Amino acid sequence: MDGRETSREIERAATQWVARMDRAPLSHRDEARLQRWLAGDARRAGALMRAKALWHQARALQGTGQLHALAAPPSRTPVQVPASPRRRAGRGLRPLRWASALAASLVLTVFLLLTVQVPAAYATTKGEMRRVALAGGSVLTLNTDTRVKVHDDDGQLRVAVERGEVFIDARNARPDLVVEVDRRRMTARNATLLVRKLDGEPTHVSVETGALEIPATRTTVAAATRLLLRDGPDGLQLSPLPSGQLQREMAWREGKIAFEGETLAEAVADFARYSDLRIDIIDNGLAQMPITGLFDANDPEGFGNAVAQVFDADARRERDRVVLSRPVEPVRTH
């Protein structure tokens, strides 16, 4: 990020200046500081005008008695008790002080409603896929059980990946899209990329086209490169992507899961991300067998039947699970 002050920060500073001017006339030193602040950014003058308008609206409400009515204590039967002029003056000023406090609270409330921007959240459930077109021209495709938040940082969109797997097409993003994962911010330069953040494995970002820049470390991730994110001083690890690997990893966009040499245990873990129908392998040797092929992501039972045919195993359905096992060989006797 370039460190440029955001609109939200400018609006907050403007409100603080108006509150200071309302309390008492600015000193020569404070007036000079205000002028330097205004000259520092063309947006600040407009922010100061808006803050003054909100403040005057709150004062107008106070003048009509609406805030005085709120500040006044509940009506009770009057008791005639002589009071000194000082006590009478103090009691008379107390509602005014309450009204001033309420006026300031009203200004702050309106200011927060106008300036605080709530990020948009997008999520998928297990087995669901979702496509989201962003205002800046980028397109997100969320895989199963994925959650992201989209922040608007003074006109620049930032996609924070909280969990799951998301394919990001930022080739048409204006301005460039910022991607955040594991507290690291990266700028997508005419890029398409896959972010994978799953429990039990390191987070990685695979760049398909374009480039990904990490300003904090001055790192550029080129196309056909994988970025592995870890904690510690060696937290960024780059490695080339073998031909065809990223396409296999993104088969989920077509509703498929692609394997090439993974063990059956690893394949079963992948299927568990898409369906509540789990696959249990009760033979350790079978669990370590390698599997290659393209399968429907939402059909774990079909996968189990295919495995049974290939490895001469048994597949049986038991309520909410598919059990894979090998036939028990009879014990030979001599």
GROMACS .gro file of N, CA and C in nm, residues 185-274:
model
  270
  185ARG      N    1  -0.073  -0.893   0.235
  185ARG     CA    2  -0.144  -0.827   0.126
  185ARG      C    3  -0.061  -0.833  -0.002
  186MET      N    4  -0.130  -0.867  -0.110
  186MET     CA    5  -0.065  -0.882  -0.240
  186MET      C    6  -0.148  -0.810  -0.346
  187THR      N    7  -0.081  -0.753  -0.442
  187THR     CA    8  -0.149  -0.680  -0.549
  187THR      C    9  -0.146  -0.764  -0.676
  188ALA      N   10  -0.263  -0.790  -0.732
  188ALA     CA   11  -0.274  -0.869  -0.855
  188ALA      C   12  -0.258  -0.778  -0.976
  189ARG      N   13  -0.156  -0.803  -1.055
  189ARG     CA   14  -0.129  -0.724  -1.175
  189ARG      C   15  -0.173  -0.803  -1.298
  190ASN      N   16  -0.293  -0.770  -1.348
  190ASN     CA   17  -0.346  -0.837  -1.467
  190ASN      C   18  -0.338  -0.989  -1.451
  191ALA      N   19  -0.381  -1.037  -1.335
  191ALA     CA   20  -0.353  -1.175  -1.296
  191ALA      C   21  -0.479  -1.260  -1.280
  192THR      N   22  -0.460  -1.390  -1.299
  192THR     CA   23  -0.555  -1.492  -1.255
  192THR      C   24  -0.480  -1.582  -1.157
  193LEU      N   25  -0.544  -1.618  -1.047
  193LEU     CA   26  -0.473  -1.692  -0.944
  193LEU      C   27  -0.570  -1.776  -0.862
  194LEU      N   28  -0.515  -1.875  -0.797
  194LEU     CA   29  -0.592  -1.964  -0.710
  194LEU      C   30  -0.537  -1.954  -0.569
  195VAL      N   31  -0.625  -1.923  -0.472
  195VAL     CA   32  -0.586  -1.918  -0.331
  195VAL      C   33  -0.648  -2.038  -0.261
  196ARG      N   34  -0.566  -2.112  -0.190
  196ARG     CA   35  -0.613  -2.233  -0.119
  196ARG      C   36  -0.571  -2.222   0.027
  197LYS      N   37  -0.669  -2.207   0.116
  197LYS     CA   38  -0.644  -2.194   0.260
  197LYS      C   39  -0.731  -2.296   0.333
  198LEU      N   40  -0.673  -2.410   0.361
  198LEU     CA   41  -0.746  -2.521   0.423
  198LEU      C   42  -0.681  -2.559   0.555
  199ASP      N   43  -0.762  -2.610   0.647
  199ASP     CA   44  -0.708  -2.657   0.774
  199ASP      C   45  -0.615  -2.775   0.751
  200GLY      N   46  -0.506  -2.776   0.827
  200GLY     CA   47  -0.416  -2.890   0.822
  200GLY      C   48  -0.312  -2.886   0.713
  201GLU      N   49  -0.306  -2.779   0.636
  201GLU     CA   50  -0.203  -2.768   0.533
  201GLU      C   51  -0.165  -2.621   0.515
  202PRO      N   52  -0.041  -2.596   0.468
  202PRO     CA   53   0.001  -2.457   0.449
  202PRO      C   54  -0.084  -2.388   0.342
  203THR      N   55  -0.107  -2.260   0.361
  203THR     CA   56  -0.179  -2.181   0.262
  203THR      C   57  -0.090  -2.161   0.140
  204HIS      N   58  -0.148  -2.173   0.021
  204HIS     CA   59  -0.069  -2.143  -0.097
  204HIS      C   60  -0.150  -2.066  -0.200
  205VAL      N   61  -0.078  -1.988  -0.278
  205VAL     CA   62  -0.136  -1.906  -0.385
  205VAL      C   63  -0.067  -1.944  -0.514
  206SER      N   64  -0.144  -1.987  -0.613
  206SER     CA   65  -0.089  -2.028  -0.742
  206SER      C   66  -0.127  -1.926  -0.847
  207VAL      N   67  -0.027  -1.866  -0.912
  207VAL     CA   68  -0.051  -1.764  -1.013
  207VAL      C   69  -0.056  -1.831  -1.150
  208GLU      N   70  -0.168  -1.817  -1.217
  208GLU     CA   71  -0.184  -1.876  -1.350
  208GLU      C   72  -0.132  -1.782  -1.458
  209THR      N   73  -0.179  -1.658  -1.459
  209THR     CA   74  -0.134  -1.557  -1.556
  209THR      C   75  -0.107  -1.427  -1.483
  210GLY      N   76  -0.033  -1.337  -1.549
  210GLY     CA   77  -0.002  -1.209  -1.489
  210GLY      C   78   0.102  -1.222  -1.380
  211ALA      N   79   0.092  -1.137  -1.279
  211ALA     CA   80   0.189  -1.138  -1.169
  211ALA      C   81   0.122  -1.093  -1.041
  212LEU      N   82   0.184  -1.133  -0.931
  212LEU     CA   83   0.137  -1.097  -0.797
  212LEU      C   84   0.251  -1.027  -0.726
  213GLU      N   85   0.227  -0.907  -0.675
  213GLU     CA   86   0.331  -0.830  -0.607
  213GLU      C   87   0.300  -0.821  -0.458
  214ILE      N   88   0.405  -0.841  -0.377
  214ILE     CA   89   0.392  -0.831  -0.231
  214ILE      C   90   0.475  -0.712  -0.187
  215PRO      N   91   0.414  -0.595  -0.166
  215PRO     CA   92   0.491  -0.475  -0.134
  215PRO      C   93   0.574  -0.487  -0.007
  216ALA      N   94   0.523  -0.556   0.095
  216ALA     CA   95   0.593  -0.563   0.223
  216ALA      C   96   0.730  -0.626   0.211
  217THR      N   97   0.745  -0.722   0.120
  217THR     CA   98   0.874  -0.791   0.103
  217THR      C   99   0.936  -0.764  -0.034
  218ARG      N  100   0.871  -0.677  -0.111
  218ARG     CA  101   0.918  -0.646  -0.247
  218ARG      C  102   0.937  -0.774  -0.329
  219THR      N  103   0.840  -0.862  -0.317
  219THR     CA  104   0.844  -0.990  -0.388
  219THR      C  105   0.745  -0.988  -0.503
  220THR      N  106   0.786  -1.041  -0.618
  220THR     CA  107   0.698  -1.056  -0.733
  220THR      C  108   0.684  -1.204  -0.765
  221VAL      N  109   0.560  -1.248  -0.772
  221VAL     CA  110   0.531  -1.388  -0.806
  221VAL      C  111   0.485  -1.391  -0.950
  222ALA      N  112   0.562  -1.453  -1.037
  222ALA     CA  113   0.531  -1.455  -1.180
  222ALA      C  114   0.430  -1.564  -1.212
  223ALA      N  115   0.385  -1.565  -1.337
  223ALA     CA  116   0.291  -1.667  -1.383
  223ALA      C  117   0.354  -1.805  -1.373
  224ALA      N  118   0.269  -1.907  -1.359
  224ALA     CA  119   0.312  -2.047  -1.347
  224ALA      C  120   0.403  -2.067  -1.226
  225THR      N  121   0.372  -1.994  -1.117
  225THR     CA  122   0.451  -2.004  -0.994
  225THR      C  123   0.357  -2.020  -0.875
  226ARG      N  124   0.401  -2.101  -0.780
  226ARG     CA  125   0.324  -2.120  -0.657
  226ARG      C  126   0.395  -2.049  -0.542
  227LEU      N  127   0.315  -1.978  -0.461
  227LEU     CA  128   0.365  -1.912  -0.342
  227LEU      C  129   0.311  -1.986  -0.220
  228LEU      N  130   0.402  -2.036  -0.138
  228LEU     CA  131   0.365  -2.107  -0.016
  228LEU      C  132   0.383  -2.012   0.101
  229LEU      N  133   0.281  -1.998   0.185
  229LEU     CA  134   0.284  -1.905   0.297
  229LEU      C  135   0.300  -1.981   0.427
  230ARG      N  136   0.406  -1.947   0.500
  230ARG     CA  137   0.431  -2.006   0.631
  230ARG      C  138   0.463  -1.896   0.730
  231ASP      N  139   0.455  -1.928   0.858
  231ASP     CA  140   0.497  -1.834   0.961
  231ASP      C  141   0.650  -1.836   0.973
  232GLY      N  142   0.705  -1.726   1.025
  232GLY     CA  143   0.848  -1.721   1.047
  232GLY      C  144   0.922  -1.642   0.941
  233PRO      N  145   1.056  -1.630   0.958
  233PRO     CA  146   1.136  -1.548   0.866
  233PRO      C  147   1.137  -1.599   0.723
  234ASP      N  148   1.123  -1.730   0.705
  234ASP     CA  149   1.119  -1.788   0.570
  234ASP      C  150   0.974  -1.819   0.532
  235GLY      N  151   0.888  -1.723   0.557
  235GLY     CA  152   0.745  -1.746   0.539
  235GLY      C  153   0.698  -1.749   0.396
  236LEU      N  154   0.778  -1.700   0.302
  236LEU     CA  155   0.739  -1.700   0.161
  236LEU      C  156   0.830  -1.794   0.084
  237GLN      N  157   0.771  -1.895   0.020
  237GLN     CA  158   0.848  -1.990  -0.059
  237GLN      C  159   0.789  -2.000  -0.198
  238LEU      N  160   0.872  -1.978  -0.299
  238LEU     CA  161   0.827  -1.981  -0.438
  238LEU      C  162   0.876  -2.109  -0.504
  239SER      N  163   0.789  -2.166  -0.589
  239SER     CA  164   0.828  -2.285  -0.665
  239SER      C  165   0.753  -2.286  -0.797
  240PRO      N  166   0.815  -2.337  -0.903
  240PRO     CA  167   0.745  -2.342  -1.033
  240PRO      C  168   0.633  -2.444  -1.031
  241LEU      N  169   0.527  -2.415  -1.106
  241LEU     CA  170   0.414  -2.508  -1.117
  241LEU      C  171   0.437  -2.601  -1.235
  242PRO      N  172   0.438  -2.732  -1.212
  242PRO     CA  173   0.451  -2.825  -1.324
  242PRO      C  174   0.336  -2.809  -1.423
  243SER      N  175   0.363  -2.838  -1.547
  243SER     CA  176   0.262  -2.824  -1.651
  243SER      C  177   0.139  -2.911  -1.621
  244GLY      N  178   0.023  -2.850  -1.626
  244GLY     CA  179  -0.102  -2.922  -1.606
  244GLY      C  180  -0.146  -2.934  -1.462
  245GLN      N  181  -0.059  -2.903  -1.365
  245GLN     CA  182  -0.096  -2.922  -1.225
  245GLN      C  183  -0.207  -2.826  -1.183
  246LEU      N  184  -0.195  -2.699  -1.221
  246LEU     CA  185  -0.296  -2.603  -1.180
  246LEU      C  186  -0.432  -2.636  -1.242
  247GLN      N  187  -0.432  -2.684  -1.365
  247GLN     CA  188  -0.559  -2.723  -1.429
  247GLN      C  189  -0.625  -2.837  -1.353
  248ARG      N  190  -0.545  -2.932  -1.305
  248ARG     CA  191  -0.602  -3.042  -1.226
  248ARG      C  192  -0.658  -2.989  -1.094
  249GLU      N  193  -0.585  -2.897  -1.032
  249GLU     CA  194  -0.631  -2.844  -0.904
  249GLU      C  195  -0.758  -2.761  -0.919
  250MET      N  196  -0.781  -2.707  -1.039
  250MET     CA  197  -0.900  -2.624  -1.060
  250MET      C  198  -1.012  -2.701  -1.129
  251ALA      N  199  -1.004  -2.834  -1.130
  251ALA     CA  200  -1.111  -2.914  -1.190
  251ALA      C  201  -1.244  -2.894  -1.118
  252TRP      N  202  -1.239  -2.846  -0.993
  252TRP     CA  203  -1.362  -2.823  -0.917
  252TRP      C  204  -1.452  -2.719  -0.983
  253ARG      N  205  -1.395  -2.633  -1.067
  253ARG     CA  206  -1.479  -2.533  -1.136
  253ARG      C  207  -1.574  -2.600  -1.234
  254GLU      N  208  -1.543  -2.723  -1.273
  254GLU     CA  209  -1.631  -2.802  -1.359
  254GLU      C  210  -1.705  -2.908  -1.280
  255GLY      N  211  -1.700  -2.899  -1.148
  255GLY     CA  212  -1.768  -2.997  -1.064
  255GLY      C  213  -1.694  -3.128  -1.050
  256LYS      N  214  -1.564  -3.128  -1.075
  256LYS     CA  215  -1.485  -3.250  -1.073
  256LYS      C  216  -1.374  -3.243  -0.969
  257ILE      N  217  -1.317  -3.359  -0.939
  257ILE     CA  218  -1.193  -3.369  -0.861
  257ILE      C  219  -1.097  -3.453  -0.943
  258ALA      N  220  -0.976  -3.401  -0.964
  258ALA     CA  221  -0.875  -3.472  -1.044
  258ALA      C  222  -0.762  -3.520  -0.954
  259PHE      N  223  -0.724  -3.645  -0.973
  259PHE     CA  224  -0.613  -3.703  -0.897
  259PHE      C  225  -0.508  -3.754  -0.995
  260GLU      N  226  -0.383  -3.744  -0.953
  260GLU     CA  227  -0.274  -3.801  -1.033
  260GLU      C  228  -0.166  -3.850  -0.937
  261GLY      N  229  -0.186  -3.970  -0.887
  261GLY     CA  230  -0.087  -4.031  -0.799
  261GLY      C  231  -0.109  -4.009  -0.651
  262GLU      N  232  -0.214  -3.936  -0.612
  262GLU     CA  233  -0.242  -3.920  -0.470
  262GLU      C  234  -0.284  -4.054  -0.410
  263THR      N  235  -0.264  -4.070  -0.280
  263THR     CA  236  -0.309  -4.192  -0.214
  263THR      C  237  -0.461  -4.188  -0.199
  264LEU      N  238  -0.519  -4.306  -0.180
  264LEU     CA  239  -0.664  -4.311  -0.157
  264LEU      C  240  -0.703  -4.233  -0.031
  265ALA      N  241  -0.617  -4.236   0.070
  265ALA     CA  242  -0.646  -4.160   0.192
  265ALA      C  243  -0.654  -4.010   0.162
  266GLU      N  244  -0.563  -3.960   0.079
  266GLU     CA  245  -0.566  -3.818   0.042
  266GLU      C  246  -0.690  -3.787  -0.042
  267ALA      N  247  -0.724  -3.879  -0.131
  267ALA     CA  248  -0.843  -3.858  -0.215
  267ALA      C  249  -0.970  -3.855  -0.131
  268VAL      N  250  -0.978  -3.942  -0.032
  268VAL     CA  251  -1.094  -3.945   0.056
  268VAL      C  252  -1.106  -3.814   0.134
  269ALA      N  253  -0.993  -3.759   0.179
  269ALA     CA  254  -0.996  -3.631   0.249
  269ALA      C  255  -1.048  -3.520   0.160
  270ASP      N  256  -1.013  -3.524   0.032
  270ASP     CA  257  -1.064  -3.424  -0.063
  270ASP      C  258  -1.215  -3.437  -0.080
  271PHE      N  259  -1.264  -3.559  -0.094
  271PHE     CA  260  -1.408  -3.579  -0.111
  271PHE      C  261  -1.486  -3.531   0.012
  272ALA      N  262  -1.426  -3.541   0.129
  272ALA     CA  263  -1.495  -3.499   0.252
  272ALA      C  264  -1.524  -3.350   0.253
  273ARG      N  265  -1.455  -3.271   0.171
  273ARG     CA  266  -1.481  -3.128   0.164
  273ARG      C  267  -1.611  -3.097   0.091
  274TYR      N  268  -1.659  -3.192   0.011
  274TYR     CA  269  -1.773  -3.166  -0.077
  274TYR      C  270  -1.903  -3.231  -0.032
   0.00000   0.00000   0.00000
